[in-house]
Coordinates of C-alpha atoms in Angstrom, one line a residue:
M86 CA 0.0 0.4 0.0
N87 CA 1.3 3.5 -0.9
R88 CA 1.7 6.2 1.3
R89 CA -1.0 8.2 -0.4
R90 CA -3.8 5.4 -0.2
A91 CA -2.9 4.4 3.4
V92 CA -3.5 8.3 4.2
A93 CA -6.9 8.2 2.4
I94 CA -7.9 5.1 4.3
V95 CA -7.0 6.9 7.7
A96 CA -9.0 9.5 6.6
G97 CA -11.8 7.6 6.0
V98 CA -11.9 5.0 8.5
G99 CA -9.4 6.1 11.0
V100 CA -11.4 8.1 13.5
A101 CA -14.3 5.2 13.8
A102 CA -11.9 2.5 13.9
V103 CA -9.8 4.2 16.9
A104 CA -13.0 4.6 18.4
A105 CA -13.8 1.0 18.2
I106 CA -10.6 0.2 19.5
A107 CA -11.5 2.3 22.8
I108 CA -14.8 0.9 23.2
A109 CA -13.2 -2.7 22.9
S110 CA -10.6 -1.8 25.0
R111 CA -12.9 -0.7 27.9
S112 CA -15.0 -3.7 27.5
A113 CA -12.2 -5.9 27.8
G114 CA -11.0 -4.2 30.8
P115 CA -7.5 -3.6 32.2
S116 CA -4.4 -5.7 31.0
A117 CA -3.9 -8.6 33.3
A118 CA -1.5 -7.4 36.4
A119 CA 1.6 -7.4 35.5
P120 CA 4.0 -9.9 38.4
E121 CA 5.9 -7.7 40.7
P122 CA 9.5 -7.5 39.5
R123 CA 12.4 -9.9 40.6
H124 CA 14.7 -7.1 41.1
T125 CA 13.0 -3.5 42.3
T126 CA 14.8 -0.8 44.3
P127 CA 12.4 1.0 46.9
A128 CA 11.6 4.4 46.2
R129 CA 13.4 7.1 48.2
H130 CA 12.8 10.2 46.0
V131 CA 13.5 13.7 47.0
D132 CA 11.3 16.7 46.2
P133 CA 11.0 16.2 42.3
P134 CA 11.5 19.7 41.4
Q135 CA 14.5 19.6 43.2
G136 CA 15.7 16.3 42.3
I137 CA 15.3 16.5 38.8
H138 CA 17.7 19.4 38.3
K139 CA 20.3 17.1 39.1
I140 CA 20.2 15.9 35.5
K141 CA 21.6 18.3 33.3
H142 CA 21.8 16.5 30.0
V143 CA 18.9 14.2 28.6
I144 CA 19.8 12.0 25.5
V145 CA 16.9 10.4 23.6
V146 CA 18.4 7.4 21.7
M147 CA 15.7 6.4 19.0
Q148 CA 16.0 3.2 17.5
E149 CA 13.5 1.4 15.2
N150 CA 10.5 -0.9 14.7
R151 CA 10.3 -3.4 17.8
S152 CA 7.6 -4.2 20.0
F153 CA 8.1 -4.5 23.7
D154 CA 7.1 -8.4 23.4
S155 CA 9.3 -8.8 20.4
Y156 CA 12.5 -7.7 22.7
F157 CA 11.4 -8.1 26.5
G158 CA 8.2 -10.5 26.3
T159 CA 10.1 -12.8 28.3
F160 CA 11.9 -10.6 30.8
P161 CA 11.3 -11.7 34.3
G162 CA 8.9 -9.3 36.0
A163 CA 7.8 -7.6 33.4
E164 CA 4.2 -7.9 31.8
G165 CA 5.5 -9.9 28.9
L166 CA 3.9 -12.3 26.9
P167 CA 1.0 -14.0 28.5
R168 CA 1.3 -17.9 29.8
S169 CA -1.1 -20.6 31.2
P170 CA -0.1 -22.4 34.6
S171 CA 1.7 -24.8 32.8
G172 CA 4.2 -22.2 31.1
R173 CA 2.6 -22.4 27.6
F174 CA 1.9 -19.1 25.7
T175 CA -1.7 -18.5 25.5
S176 CA -1.7 -16.0 22.7
C177 CA -2.3 -17.4 19.2
V178 CA -2.9 -15.3 16.4
P179 CA -4.5 -16.5 13.1
N180 CA -3.3 -16.9 9.7
V181 CA -6.2 -16.2 7.1
L182 CA -4.1 -18.4 4.5
T183 CA -3.0 -21.2 6.6
H184 CA -6.4 -21.3 8.6
V185 CA -4.5 -22.1 11.8
C186 CA -3.0 -19.6 14.5
Q187 CA 0.8 -19.1 15.9
R188 CA 2.0 -18.8 19.1
P189 CA 5.1 -16.8 20.0
Y190 CA 8.2 -18.7 19.5
H191 CA 12.0 -17.8 20.0
D192 CA 13.3 -16.1 17.1
M193 CA 17.4 -16.8 17.1
D194 CA 17.6 -14.9 13.8
D195 CA 19.6 -11.8 13.6
R196 CA 17.7 -10.2 10.4
N197 CA 14.0 -10.1 10.5
A198 CA 11.3 -9.2 8.2
G199 CA 8.8 -7.5 10.6
G200 CA 5.3 -6.4 8.8
P201 CA 3.4 -3.4 7.7
H202 CA 3.4 -0.2 10.1
H203 CA 1.2 2.4 8.5
A204 CA -1.6 3.8 10.6
V205 CA -4.0 1.3 9.2
S206 CA -1.8 -1.4 9.9
A207 CA -1.8 -0.4 13.7
I208 CA -5.8 -0.2 13.5
A209 CA -5.7 -3.8 11.7
D210 CA -3.1 -5.4 14.2
I211 CA -5.0 -4.0 17.3
N212 CA -8.3 -5.4 15.8
H213 CA -10.8 -3.6 18.1
G214 CA -8.6 -4.4 21.2
K215 CA -8.4 -8.4 20.2
M216 CA -4.2 -7.6 19.2
N217 CA -4.6 -10.5 16.7
G218 CA -4.4 -8.9 13.3
F219 CA -0.4 -9.0 13.1
I220 CA -0.1 -12.0 10.9
N221 CA -3.2 -11.5 8.7
T222 CA -1.9 -7.5 8.1
E223 CA 1.7 -9.3 6.9
V224 CA 0.3 -12.2 4.8
T225 CA -2.4 -10.0 2.9
G226 CA -0.7 -6.9 2.2
G227 CA 3.0 -6.6 3.6
H228 CA 6.3 -8.0 2.9
A229 CA 5.2 -11.7 2.9
G230 CA 3.8 -11.5 -0.4
Y231 CA 7.0 -10.2 -1.8
C232 CA 9.4 -12.7 -0.1
R233 CA 7.1 -15.5 -1.6
A234 CA 8.2 -14.3 -5.1
N235 CA 11.9 -13.5 -4.1
P236 CA 12.6 -16.0 -1.1
D237 CA 16.5 -15.3 -1.7
A238 CA 16.2 -11.6 -1.6
F239 CA 18.3 -9.9 0.8
T240 CA 15.0 -8.7 2.4
C241 CA 13.7 -12.1 3.0
P242 CA 15.5 -13.6 6.0
N243 CA 12.7 -16.4 6.6
H244 CA 11.8 -17.3 3.2
G245 CA 8.4 -15.6 3.1
D246 CA 7.3 -16.9 6.5
P247 CA 5.9 -14.0 8.6
D248 CA 8.0 -13.8 11.7
V249 CA 6.0 -11.2 13.4
M250 CA 5.3 -13.8 16.4
G251 CA 8.9 -14.1 16.9
Y252 CA 10.6 -12.8 20.2
H253 CA 14.4 -12.5 21.1
T254 CA 16.0 -13.1 24.6
A255 CA 19.3 -12.3 26.2
R256 CA 20.9 -14.9 23.9
E257 CA 20.3 -12.3 20.7
I258 CA 20.1 -8.8 22.7
P259 CA 22.4 -9.5 25.7
N260 CA 23.5 -5.8 26.5
Y261 CA 19.9 -4.6 26.1
W262 CA 18.8 -7.1 28.7
T263 CA 21.9 -6.2 30.7
Y264 CA 21.0 -2.7 30.6
A265 CA 17.1 -3.6 31.8
R266 CA 18.3 -5.6 34.9
N267 CA 20.8 -2.7 36.1
F268 CA 18.7 0.3 35.4
V269 CA 15.0 0.9 34.4
L270 CA 12.9 -1.1 32.0
Q271 CA 9.5 0.7 31.0
D272 CA 7.0 -2.0 30.1
H273 CA 4.0 0.2 29.5
L274 CA 5.6 2.7 26.9
F275 CA 3.3 3.0 23.9
E276 CA 4.2 4.7 20.5
P277 CA 2.7 8.2 20.7
T278 CA 1.0 7.6 17.3
L279 CA -0.8 5.2 15.4
G280 CA 1.6 5.8 12.5
W281 CA 4.8 4.8 11.1
S282 CA 8.4 6.4 11.7
E283 CA 7.6 10.0 10.2
P284 CA 5.0 10.9 12.4
A285 CA 6.5 9.0 15.9
H286 CA 9.4 11.1 15.3
M287 CA 7.4 14.1 14.8
F288 CA 5.9 13.3 18.3
M289 CA 9.2 12.8 19.7
V290 CA 10.3 16.6 19.0
S291 CA 6.8 18.1 19.1
A292 CA 4.3 15.9 20.9
W293 CA 2.2 16.0 17.6
S294 CA 1.6 14.9 14.1
A295 CA -0.9 16.6 11.7
T296 CA -1.5 17.8 8.3
C297 CA -1.7 21.3 7.7
K298 CA -3.0 23.3 4.7
S299 CA 0.1 25.9 4.8
A300 CA 3.5 25.3 5.9
F301 CA 3.4 28.6 7.2
D302 CA 0.2 28.7 9.1
P303 CA 0.3 26.6 12.3
M304 CA -3.4 27.3 13.0
S305 CA -4.2 25.2 9.5
C306 CA -3.2 22.1 10.9
R307 CA -5.3 19.0 12.2
S308 CA -4.3 15.8 13.7
D309 CA -3.1 13.1 11.3
P310 CA -1.2 9.9 12.2
G311 CA -0.2 9.8 8.3
P312 CA 0.7 13.2 7.9
T313 CA 1.2 14.7 4.1
P314 CA 3.2 17.8 3.1
P315 CA 1.2 21.1 2.6
P316 CA 1.2 22.4 -1.3
D317 CA 3.4 25.5 -0.1
A318 CA 6.0 23.2 1.6
V319 CA 9.4 23.9 1.0
K320 CA 12.2 21.2 0.3
D321 CA 14.4 20.8 3.2
G322 CA 12.8 23.8 4.8
P323 CA 9.3 25.1 6.1
T324 CA 6.7 22.0 5.7
W325 CA 5.4 21.4 9.3
P326 CA 4.3 24.8 10.8
W327 CA 3.1 23.7 14.4
T328 CA 5.5 24.7 17.3
D329 CA 8.0 22.0 18.3
L330 CA 9.8 21.4 21.6
T331 CA 13.2 23.3 20.2
Y332 CA 11.1 26.6 19.9
L333 CA 10.9 26.5 23.8
L334 CA 14.4 25.5 24.4
H335 CA 15.8 28.3 22.1
Q336 CA 13.5 31.0 23.8
Q337 CA 14.9 29.7 27.1
H338 CA 18.5 29.4 25.9
V339 CA 18.6 26.1 26.3
S340 CA 21.3 24.1 24.3
W341 CA 19.8 21.0 22.3
R342 CA 21.4 19.1 19.4
Y343 CA 19.7 16.4 17.1
Y344 CA 22.3 14.4 16.0
V345 CA 21.7 12.2 12.6
A346 CA 24.2 9.5 11.4
S347 CA 24.7 10.0 7.6
G348 CA 23.8 6.9 5.5
K349 CA 20.8 5.3 4.1
V350 CA 17.1 5.4 5.7
P351 CA 15.1 1.9 5.4
D352 CA 12.0 3.1 3.6
C353 CA 10.7 4.4 0.4
T354 CA 9.5 8.0 1.0
D355 CA 5.8 6.7 1.2
G356 CA 6.6 4.1 3.8
D357 CA 6.4 0.7 2.1
M358 CA 8.3 -1.8 3.4
V359 CA 10.6 -2.8 0.5
C360 CA 12.4 0.1 -1.2
P361 CA 15.5 -0.8 -3.5
N362 CA 17.0 2.3 -3.9
A363 CA 16.5 4.1 -0.6
P364 CA 17.0 7.6 -0.3
S365 CA 19.9 9.0 2.0
Q366 CA 19.8 11.0 5.2
N367 CA 22.4 13.4 6.4
A368 CA 22.1 16.3 9.4
T369 CA 21.0 19.0 6.6
K370 CA 18.7 17.1 4.6
T371 CA 14.7 16.4 5.6
S372 CA 14.2 12.7 6.0
I373 CA 11.7 10.4 7.7
W374 CA 14.1 10.2 10.8
N375 CA 15.0 14.0 10.5
P376 CA 11.8 16.2 10.4
L377 CA 13.5 19.2 12.1
P378 CA 14.8 20.7 9.0
S379 CA 11.0 20.8 8.2
F380 CA 9.6 22.5 11.0
T381 CA 9.1 26.1 10.3
D382 CA 9.9 27.3 13.6
V383 CA 13.4 25.9 13.6
T384 CA 13.9 27.8 10.1
E385 CA 12.3 31.2 11.3
T386 CA 14.7 31.1 14.5
G387 CA 18.1 30.2 12.7
Q388 CA 18.3 26.8 14.3
K389 CA 19.1 24.6 11.6
R390 CA 22.7 24.9 12.9
F391 CA 22.0 22.7 15.6
I392 CA 21.0 19.5 13.6
Q393 CA 24.3 18.2 13.1
P394 CA 26.3 15.0 11.9
A395 CA 26.3 11.8 14.6
H396 CA 30.0 12.2 15.2
R397 CA 29.5 15.3 17.0
Y398 CA 27.7 13.6 19.6
F399 CA 30.6 11.5 20.4
E400 CA 32.9 14.6 20.3
S401 CA 31.0 16.6 22.5
A402 CA 30.6 13.4 25.1
R403 CA 34.0 13.0 25.2
A404 CA 34.9 16.6 25.6
G405 CA 32.4 17.1 28.7
A406 CA 30.4 19.4 26.7
L407 CA 27.1 17.6 25.7
P408 CA 23.9 20.0 25.3
A409 CA 21.1 20.0 27.7
V410 CA 19.1 17.9 25.3
S411 CA 20.4 15.5 22.6
W412 CA 18.6 13.5 20.2
V413 CA 20.8 10.4 18.4
I414 CA 19.4 8.9 15.4
P415 CA 20.9 6.0 13.3
S416 CA 21.1 5.1 9.7
E417 CA 19.6 2.1 8.2
P418 CA 22.4 -0.5 8.8
E419 CA 22.4 0.6 12.8
S420 CA 18.7 1.0 13.2
E421 CA 17.1 -2.6 13.6
H422 CA 14.9 -1.6 11.1
P423 CA 14.0 -4.7 9.3
P424 CA 16.1 -6.2 7.2
A425 CA 18.7 -4.4 9.5
M426 CA 20.6 -6.8 12.0
I427 CA 19.6 -6.7 15.3
S428 CA 23.3 -6.9 16.6
R429 CA 24.3 -4.0 14.5
G430 CA 21.9 -1.9 16.3
Q431 CA 22.9 -3.2 19.5
D432 CA 26.5 -2.3 18.9
W433 CA 25.5 1.2 17.7
V434 CA 23.1 1.8 21.1
T435 CA 26.0 0.6 23.4
T436 CA 28.5 2.8 21.7
V437 CA 26.4 5.5 22.4
V438 CA 25.5 4.8 25.8
N439 CA 29.2 4.1 26.5
A440 CA 30.3 7.4 25.0
A441 CA 27.6 9.2 27.8
M442 CA 28.8 6.8 30.6
S443 CA 32.5 7.7 29.8
S444 CA 31.9 11.5 29.7
P445 CA 32.7 14.0 32.1
D446 CA 29.0 14.8 32.0
W447 CA 27.9 11.3 33.1
N448 CA 27.0 12.2 36.6
S449 CA 24.5 14.6 35.5
T450 CA 23.0 12.3 32.5
A451 CA 20.0 10.4 31.7
V452 CA 19.9 8.3 28.7
F453 CA 16.2 7.6 27.3
V454 CA 16.1 4.5 24.9
S455 CA 13.5 3.6 22.8
W456 CA 12.0 2.3 19.7
D457 CA 9.9 4.7 17.2
D458 CA 7.4 2.3 16.3
W459 CA 6.4 -1.6 16.5
G460 CA 7.3 -2.6 13.2
G461 CA 4.3 -4.8 12.7
F462 CA 5.9 -7.3 15.5
Y463 CA 3.5 -8.7 17.7
D464 CA 2.4 -7.4 21.3
H465 CA -0.5 -8.1 23.4
V466 CA -1.2 -5.0 25.4
V467 CA -4.0 -3.2 24.4
P468 CA -3.1 0.2 23.7
P469 CA -5.1 3.2 25.3
N470 CA -7.2 5.6 23.1
V471 CA -6.3 9.1 23.9
D472 CA -6.9 10.6 20.7
V473 CA -7.2 10.1 16.8
N474 CA -3.7 9.9 16.7
G475 CA -3.2 7.2 19.0
Y476 CA -1.8 5.8 21.4
G477 CA 0.0 3.0 19.2
V478 CA 1.2 -0.4 20.0
R479 CA 3.6 -0.8 22.8
V480 CA 7.6 -0.4 22.3
P481 CA 10.4 -1.3 24.3
A482 CA 12.1 1.5 26.5
M483 CA 14.9 1.9 29.1
V484 CA 16.2 4.6 31.4
I485 CA 20.2 4.6 31.9
S486 CA 21.5 7.1 34.3
P487 CA 23.5 7.2 37.2
Y488 CA 20.4 8.0 39.4
A489 CA 18.2 5.5 37.6
R490 CA 16.5 3.0 40.0
K491 CA 18.5 -0.4 39.9
G492 CA 16.9 -3.2 38.1
F493 CA 13.3 -1.4 38.4
I494 CA 10.6 -2.4 36.0
D495 CA 8.5 1.1 35.7
H496 CA 4.7 -0.2 35.1
Q497 CA 3.4 3.5 34.5
M498 CA 1.5 4.4 31.4
L499 CA 4.0 6.0 29.1
S500 CA 5.0 7.6 25.6
F501 CA 7.4 9.8 23.8
D502 CA 5.1 12.6 25.5
A503 CA 6.8 11.8 29.0
Y504 CA 10.2 12.5 27.4
A505 CA 8.9 16.1 26.2
K506 CA 7.4 16.1 29.8
F507 CA 10.6 15.5 31.4
I508 CA 12.7 18.0 29.4
E509 CA 10.1 20.6 30.3
D510 CA 9.9 20.1 33.9
D511 CA 13.7 19.7 33.9
F512 CA 14.9 22.7 32.0
L513 CA 11.8 24.8 31.0
S514 CA 10.3 25.2 34.3
S515 CA 7.3 23.1 33.4
R516 CA 6.6 25.1 30.3
R517 CA 4.6 22.9 28.0
L518 CA 3.7 22.9 24.2
D519 CA 0.5 24.6 24.8
P520 CA -1.1 26.8 22.3
R521 CA -2.5 29.2 24.9
T522 CA 1.0 29.7 26.7
D523 CA 3.8 28.8 24.7
G524 CA 3.7 32.3 22.6
R525 CA 3.2 30.6 19.5
P526 CA -0.3 29.2 18.7
D527 CA -1.3 26.5 16.8
S528 CA -4.4 24.5 16.6
R529 CA -3.4 21.2 18.3
P530 CA -6.4 20.1 20.1
S531 CA -4.8 18.9 23.5
V532 CA -1.7 19.1 25.5
R533 CA -0.4 15.5 25.4
E534 CA 2.2 16.3 28.4
N535 CA -0.7 16.9 30.7
L536 CA -3.2 13.8 30.0
P537 CA -4.0 12.2 33.5
L538 CA -3.0 8.7 32.3
L539 CA 0.5 10.0 31.3
G540 CA 3.6 8.5 34.0
D541 CA 6.0 10.8 35.2
L542 CA 9.6 9.5 34.3
V543 CA 10.9 11.2 37.7
K544 CA 9.6 8.1 39.6
D545 CA 12.5 6.0 37.4
F546 CA 15.3 7.8 39.4
D547 CA 16.3 7.9 42.9
F548 CA 17.9 11.4 43.6
T549 CA 18.8 10.6 47.3
R550 CA 21.6 8.2 46.2
Q551 CA 25.2 8.9 45.1
P552 CA 25.4 8.8 41.4
R553 CA 26.6 5.2 40.2
P554 CA 29.5 4.9 38.3
P555 CA 29.6 3.7 34.5
M556 CA 28.9 0.5 33.2
I557 CA 30.7 0.1 30.0
L558 CA 29.8 -2.8 28.3
D559 CA 31.5 -4.3 25.0
P560 CA 29.5 -3.5 22.1
C561 CA 30.6 -6.8 20.4
P562 CA 31.7 -9.1 22.7
Q563 CA 33.7 -12.5 21.7
H564 CA 31.2 -14.9 23.4
Y565 CA 28.3 -12.8 21.6
V566 CA 26.1 -15.5 19.6
F567 CA 26.3 -12.7 16.8
H568 CA 29.6 -11.7 17.2
A569 CA 30.5 -11.9 13.5
D570 CA 27.5 -9.7 12.5
C571 CA 28.0 -6.7 14.5
L572 CA 31.3 -6.2 13.7
P573 CA 31.4 -2.9 11.3

């Protein structure tokens, strides 16, 4: 399905489908209570307005296309894949082609295919709260059809068989599980939108995704999980006119950088699964993972110079010159976006985290690691309905910091909006992206950071303790099962 058709379908059925999801979700009741974490540190928080300011550097590391169950579905203490008393997985997702259902299985491959991940795909996967559309979405309109016709293609690691029910363990992602065991794992963080990478990254920097009539009129926008550029959009310039977080940071003289690794993006510009001639990305060019050059306020305030190549992040960390807020974005080979190798992505994230830990700035740093969307992979938890944009399917997320609670599993309801809220509380005296107060009105219907159900990331920290020392991990250890794959 191409992007134009996907957007048309969202416009036609999106609101009704999301409403149906909400009704189904309410009728089904809350998710089963998660078991108590095996390793939980008692909370001993100082007054959050005081303690949060020990964090002077926030680093958001955004990877690609994984659901929570696909990475942490068997992590001890987390709300993972449901099991019967005998230990058998109770989830069984139907396949319209084979007329049988498939249960979760341990996927030991380093390269996955995943499934479609447009907004319409999310609606189909969620399927009115049944969470059973993942395979049918794949086999009827996704990558599987291409792979059946081209089983030896580079992008088809499983010879056409859907792998969306596969999960990984510490065998395949040992460093991620080590971070989760020693810092904070968040098991109820949902993609903030039903859409794919582009709207997810818009939410990451602006807490909204919208389609606008004009690139120069913030009041011309309406919520849309599949945004399309307005007719007066400027290439690599003004396109998205609503206010993003960097506008508030700039107003208050708070330093920020958006670090982009140069290379290829994984998708065609319409978000299709297979793109033999993928476009390139860099710090100066608008791309699906680098939307900021197209935010009108970034151009108007002369801030495009703060969008920089990824190597600048490592230089700043080494020099003890990290900005207050950083976003760190990979290129395709390190992104974990199918068919990119999981090992290469974990290698990249470990290198980014090691740079923060080795920096003179470590004792005042918080690293938020997450994945932008679910990538078509199965997850069993019904997302809450907050508005027409989402929430979307649950994704993995971790907090790594010298003040992070050790081995803590955070069950709060979260999304990328919680990152914006933490940044605003820490550096902006709790000023929000609120059209009534931020000095640059737009037509967003709500202030996502103020949603009553949204949790508070401050609860993931214990600011009463001395900062913990770094925990440097080998990005590609000799004993790693995918050692040969993760080497550059």
